Coordinates of C-alpha atoms and ligand atoms in Angstrom, one line a residue:
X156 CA 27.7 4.9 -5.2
X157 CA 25.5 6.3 -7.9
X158 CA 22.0 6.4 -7.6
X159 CA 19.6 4.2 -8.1
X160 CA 16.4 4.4 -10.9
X161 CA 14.0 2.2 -11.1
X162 CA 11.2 1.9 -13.5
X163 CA 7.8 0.0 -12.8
X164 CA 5.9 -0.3 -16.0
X165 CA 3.2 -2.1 -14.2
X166 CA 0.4 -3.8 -16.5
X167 CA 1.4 -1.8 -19.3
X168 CA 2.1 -1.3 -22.4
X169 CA -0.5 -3.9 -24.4
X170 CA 1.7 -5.4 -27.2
X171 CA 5.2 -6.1 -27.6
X172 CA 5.4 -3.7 -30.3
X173 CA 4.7 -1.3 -27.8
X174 CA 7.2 -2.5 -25.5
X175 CA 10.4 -2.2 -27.5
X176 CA 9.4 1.3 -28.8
X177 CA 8.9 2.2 -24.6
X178 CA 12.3 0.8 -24.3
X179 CA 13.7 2.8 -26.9
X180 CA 13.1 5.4 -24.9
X181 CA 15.4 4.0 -22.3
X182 CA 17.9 3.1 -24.5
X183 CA 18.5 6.2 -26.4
X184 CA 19.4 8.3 -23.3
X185 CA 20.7 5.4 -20.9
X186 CA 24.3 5.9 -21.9
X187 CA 24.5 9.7 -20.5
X188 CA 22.9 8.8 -17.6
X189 CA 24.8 9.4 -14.4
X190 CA 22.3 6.7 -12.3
X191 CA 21.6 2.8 -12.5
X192 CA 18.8 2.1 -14.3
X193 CA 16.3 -0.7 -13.9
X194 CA 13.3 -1.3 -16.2
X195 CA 10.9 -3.5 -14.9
X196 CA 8.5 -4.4 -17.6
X197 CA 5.8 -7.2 -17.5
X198 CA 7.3 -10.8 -17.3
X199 CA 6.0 -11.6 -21.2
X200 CA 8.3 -8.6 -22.5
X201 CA 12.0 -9.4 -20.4
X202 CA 13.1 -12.6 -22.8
X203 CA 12.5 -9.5 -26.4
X204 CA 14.1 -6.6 -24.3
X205 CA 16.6 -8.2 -22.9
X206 CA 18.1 -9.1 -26.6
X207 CA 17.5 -5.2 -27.2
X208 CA 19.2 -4.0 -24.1
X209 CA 22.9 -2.8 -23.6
X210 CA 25.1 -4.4 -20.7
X211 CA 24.4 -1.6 -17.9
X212 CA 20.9 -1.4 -18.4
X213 CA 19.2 -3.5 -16.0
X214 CA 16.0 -5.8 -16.0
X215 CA 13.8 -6.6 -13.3
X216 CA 10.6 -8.1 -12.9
X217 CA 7.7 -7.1 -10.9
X218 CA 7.2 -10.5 -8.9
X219 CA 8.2 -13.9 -8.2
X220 CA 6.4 -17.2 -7.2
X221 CA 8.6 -18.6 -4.1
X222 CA 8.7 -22.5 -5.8
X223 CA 11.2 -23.6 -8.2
X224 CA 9.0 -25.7 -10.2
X225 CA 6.0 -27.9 -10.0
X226 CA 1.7 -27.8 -10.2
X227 CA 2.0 -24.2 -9.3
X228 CA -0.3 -22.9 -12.4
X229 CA 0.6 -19.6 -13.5
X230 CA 3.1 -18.6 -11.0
X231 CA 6.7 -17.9 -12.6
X232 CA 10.1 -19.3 -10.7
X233 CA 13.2 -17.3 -9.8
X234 CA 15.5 -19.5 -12.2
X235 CA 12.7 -19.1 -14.9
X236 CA 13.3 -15.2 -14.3
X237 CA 16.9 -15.6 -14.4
X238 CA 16.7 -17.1 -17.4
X239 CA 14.6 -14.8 -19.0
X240 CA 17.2 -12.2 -18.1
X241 CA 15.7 -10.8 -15.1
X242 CA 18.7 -9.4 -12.8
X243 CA 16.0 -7.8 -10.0
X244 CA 12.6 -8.7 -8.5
X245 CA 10.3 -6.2 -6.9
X246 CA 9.0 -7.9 -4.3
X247 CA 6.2 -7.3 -1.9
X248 CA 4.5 -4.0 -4.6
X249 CA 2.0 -2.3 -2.0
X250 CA -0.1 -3.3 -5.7
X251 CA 0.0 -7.0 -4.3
X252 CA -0.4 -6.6 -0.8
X253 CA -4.0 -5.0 -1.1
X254 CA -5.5 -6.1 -4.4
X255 CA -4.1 -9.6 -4.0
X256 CA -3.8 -10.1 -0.3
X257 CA 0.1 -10.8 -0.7
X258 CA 0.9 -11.2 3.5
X259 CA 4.2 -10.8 4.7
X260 CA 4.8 -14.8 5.0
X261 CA 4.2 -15.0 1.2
X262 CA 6.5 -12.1 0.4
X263 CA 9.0 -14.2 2.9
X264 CA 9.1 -16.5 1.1
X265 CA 9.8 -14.9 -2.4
X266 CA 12.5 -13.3 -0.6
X267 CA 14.4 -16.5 0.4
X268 CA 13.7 -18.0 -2.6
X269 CA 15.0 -14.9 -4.8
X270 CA 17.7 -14.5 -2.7
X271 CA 18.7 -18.2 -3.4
X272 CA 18.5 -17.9 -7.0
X273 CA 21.0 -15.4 -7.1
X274 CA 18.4 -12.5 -8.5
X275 CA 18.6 -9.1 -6.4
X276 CA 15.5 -7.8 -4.7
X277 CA 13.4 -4.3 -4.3
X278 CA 11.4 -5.1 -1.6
X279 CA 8.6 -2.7 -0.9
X280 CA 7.4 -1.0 2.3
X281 CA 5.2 1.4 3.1
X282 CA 2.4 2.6 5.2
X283 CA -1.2 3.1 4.1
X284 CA -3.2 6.7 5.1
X285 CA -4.8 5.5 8.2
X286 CA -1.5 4.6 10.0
X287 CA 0.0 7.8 8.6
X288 CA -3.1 9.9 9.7
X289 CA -1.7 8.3 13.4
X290 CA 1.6 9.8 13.6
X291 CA 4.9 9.3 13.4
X292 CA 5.2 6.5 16.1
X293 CA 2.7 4.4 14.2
X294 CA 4.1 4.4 11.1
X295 CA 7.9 3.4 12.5
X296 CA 5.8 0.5 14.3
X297 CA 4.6 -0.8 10.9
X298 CA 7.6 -0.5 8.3
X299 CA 9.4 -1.7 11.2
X300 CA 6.9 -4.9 11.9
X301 CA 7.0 -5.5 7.7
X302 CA 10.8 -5.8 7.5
X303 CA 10.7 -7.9 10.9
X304 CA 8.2 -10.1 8.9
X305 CA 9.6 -10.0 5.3
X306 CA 13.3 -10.6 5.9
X307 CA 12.9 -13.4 8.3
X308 CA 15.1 -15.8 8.0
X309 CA 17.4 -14.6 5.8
X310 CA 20.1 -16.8 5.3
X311 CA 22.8 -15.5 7.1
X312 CA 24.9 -18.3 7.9
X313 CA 24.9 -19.5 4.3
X314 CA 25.8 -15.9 3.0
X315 CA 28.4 -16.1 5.5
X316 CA 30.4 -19.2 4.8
X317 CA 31.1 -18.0 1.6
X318 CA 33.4 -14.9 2.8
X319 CA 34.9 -14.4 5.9
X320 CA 33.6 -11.8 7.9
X321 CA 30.1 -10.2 9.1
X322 CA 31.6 -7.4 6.9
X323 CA 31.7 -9.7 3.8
X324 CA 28.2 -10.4 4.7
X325 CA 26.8 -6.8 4.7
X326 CA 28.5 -6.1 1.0
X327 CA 26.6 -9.5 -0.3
X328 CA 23.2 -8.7 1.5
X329 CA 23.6 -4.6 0.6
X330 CA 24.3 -5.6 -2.8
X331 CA 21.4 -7.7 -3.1
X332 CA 19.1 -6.4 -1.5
X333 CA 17.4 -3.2 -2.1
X334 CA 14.4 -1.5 0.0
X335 CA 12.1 0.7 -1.5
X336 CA 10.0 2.9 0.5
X337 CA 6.5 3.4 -0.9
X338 CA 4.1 5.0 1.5
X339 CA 0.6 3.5 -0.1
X340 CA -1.4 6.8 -0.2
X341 CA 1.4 8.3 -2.3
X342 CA 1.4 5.8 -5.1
X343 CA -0.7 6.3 -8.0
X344 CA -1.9 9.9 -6.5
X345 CA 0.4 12.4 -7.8
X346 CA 0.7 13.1 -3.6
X347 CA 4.3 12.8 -3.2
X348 CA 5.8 12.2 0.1
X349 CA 7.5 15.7 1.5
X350 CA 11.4 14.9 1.4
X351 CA 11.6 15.8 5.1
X352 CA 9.3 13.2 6.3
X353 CA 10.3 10.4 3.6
X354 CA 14.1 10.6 4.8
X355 CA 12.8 10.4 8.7
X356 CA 11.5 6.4 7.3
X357 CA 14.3 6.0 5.0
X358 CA 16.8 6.4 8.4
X359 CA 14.9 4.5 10.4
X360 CA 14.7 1.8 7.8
X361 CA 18.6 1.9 7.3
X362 CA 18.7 1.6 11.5
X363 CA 16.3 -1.4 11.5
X364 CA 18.5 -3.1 8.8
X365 CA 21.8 -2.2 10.3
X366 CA 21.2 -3.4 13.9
X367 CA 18.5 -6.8 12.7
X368 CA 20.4 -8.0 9.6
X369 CA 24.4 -6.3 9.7
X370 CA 23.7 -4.4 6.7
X371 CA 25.7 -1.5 7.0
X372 CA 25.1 0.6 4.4
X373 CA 22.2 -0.3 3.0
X374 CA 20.3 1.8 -0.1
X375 CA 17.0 2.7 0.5
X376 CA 14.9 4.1 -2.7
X377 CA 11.8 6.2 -2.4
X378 CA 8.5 5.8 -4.8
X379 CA 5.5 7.1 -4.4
X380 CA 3.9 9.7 -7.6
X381 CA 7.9 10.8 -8.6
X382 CA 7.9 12.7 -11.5
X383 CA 10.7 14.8 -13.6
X384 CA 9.7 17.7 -11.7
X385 CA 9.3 16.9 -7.8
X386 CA 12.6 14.4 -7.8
X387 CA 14.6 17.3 -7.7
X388 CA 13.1 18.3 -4.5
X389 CA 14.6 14.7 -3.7
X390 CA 17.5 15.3 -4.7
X391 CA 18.4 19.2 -3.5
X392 CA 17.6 19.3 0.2
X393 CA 19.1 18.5 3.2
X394 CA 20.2 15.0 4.0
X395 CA 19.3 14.4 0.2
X396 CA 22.1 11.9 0.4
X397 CA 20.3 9.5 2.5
X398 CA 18.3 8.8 -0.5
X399 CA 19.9 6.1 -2.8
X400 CA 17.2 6.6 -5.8
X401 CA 13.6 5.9 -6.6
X402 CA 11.3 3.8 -7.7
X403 CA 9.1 5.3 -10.2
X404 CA 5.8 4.2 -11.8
X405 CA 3.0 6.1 -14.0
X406 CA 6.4 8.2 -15.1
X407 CA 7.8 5.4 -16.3
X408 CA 5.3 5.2 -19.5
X409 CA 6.0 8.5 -20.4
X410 CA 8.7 9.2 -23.1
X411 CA 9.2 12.8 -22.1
X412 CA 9.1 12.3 -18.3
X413 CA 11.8 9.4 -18.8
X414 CA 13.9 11.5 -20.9
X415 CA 14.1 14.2 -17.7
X416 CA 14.8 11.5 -15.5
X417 CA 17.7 9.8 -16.9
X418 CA 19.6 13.1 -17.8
X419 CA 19.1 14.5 -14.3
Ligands
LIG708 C1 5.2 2.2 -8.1 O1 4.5 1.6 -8.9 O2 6.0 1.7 -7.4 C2 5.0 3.7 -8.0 C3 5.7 4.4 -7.1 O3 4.1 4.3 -8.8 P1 3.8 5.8 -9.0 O4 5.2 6.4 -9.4 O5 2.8 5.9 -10.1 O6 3.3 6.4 -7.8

């Protein structure tokens, strides 16, 4: 399966102007890429970049509102999304949790209602520095307690009656849904996570989903300060394989950096 890239452009660029010549960048180099590529821009840019975009580039936006419609002011649907030619939603950003006091119930219920919509999900999960600074035991406890919390529910009997076996089931949920582990203290910093310790979560978040949900093979991205020149640490050591791609950020506004990424 190739590998997995996706770009968070967060609250940038300004205009729309500035947009398209940041997707440019994208475009130029997309087609000698040997790894799926998602751009996530900020919801006013999908409906321009989508007209601009070539099939196998992928859209995604950074968040969803859990309602389909209704006095919900400001908030954006999943069918307005898909619409607006969306094909992914990050859900759950670490970005949200702290600055706007997302809780697990709320990203829950994004889930669910993404998941309905038909729109595939990168849901984030990651530990902050206190709970790192407490070992290892601690921080399994917490990613663990998040995807407890944030997959709740999932439909599993509806996902199920439309194929006929639990195997079925795991291709539809592994193909829609998408875990991203971001450990807080490493986003934003320019600390990267050491490969060695972010494959120990990425396993143990592949276990949880395996034995809680029947995903069987489920891909796991890491994010958290990748750049052009530490993701080949990622992508040269051992068990390197348990890594299905990245999630990547500030290096996502920088022509030059992208240009190293995609051709990788
Ligand atoms: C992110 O926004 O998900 C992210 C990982 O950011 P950065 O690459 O800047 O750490």
């Amino acid at each position: 399966m190739k590998k997995i890239i996706a770009f968070n452009w967060k609250m940038n660029p300004q205009s729309l102007g500035e947009a398209k010549k940041l997707f440019n960048s994208y475009l130029l180099l997309y087609s000698s890429s040997k790894k799926e590529i998602i751009v996530c821009p900020p919801f006013i840019y999908l409906y321009e970049l989508k007209d601009l975009k070539t099939k196998n580039l992928k859209l995604g936006s950074q968040d969803v509102f859990w309602e389909n419609s209704g006095a919900f002011t400001g908030e954006i649907s999943p069918k307005m999304l898909k619409n607006l030619g969306a094909e992914y939603v990050i859900i759950g950003h670490s970005e949200r949790r702290q600055n706007l006091n997302e809780t697990d119930e709320m990203i829950n219920k994004k889930i669910l209602a993404a998941l309905k919509t038909g729109l595939k999900i990168i849901l984030c999960v990651g530990e902050n520095l206190k709970t790192r600074k407490q070992g290892k035991k601690a921080v399994e406890n917490f990613i663990k307690s998040q995807l407890q919390k944030d997959l709740k529910n999932l439909p599993l009997n509806s996902l199920l009656s439309k194929t006929t076996s639990r195997k079925g089931l795991s291709y539809i949920l592994n193909s829609r849904l998408i875990i991203a582990y971001e450990p807080i203290w490493a986003i934003g910093t320019g600390n990267s996570d050491s490969p060695k310790d972010a494959i120990e979560i990425i396993k143990l978040i592949k276990k949880t989903l395996n034995s809680i949900f029947y995903i069987l093979n489920p891909r796991v991205l890491y994010g958290g300060s990748v750049d052009s020149k530490n993701i080949k640490n990622f992508l040269q050591c051992m068990q390197c394989n348990e890594i299905d791609g990245f999630l990547i950020g500030s290096a996502s506004l920088q022509p030059k950096e992208i240009k190293n990424i995609i051709k990788l």
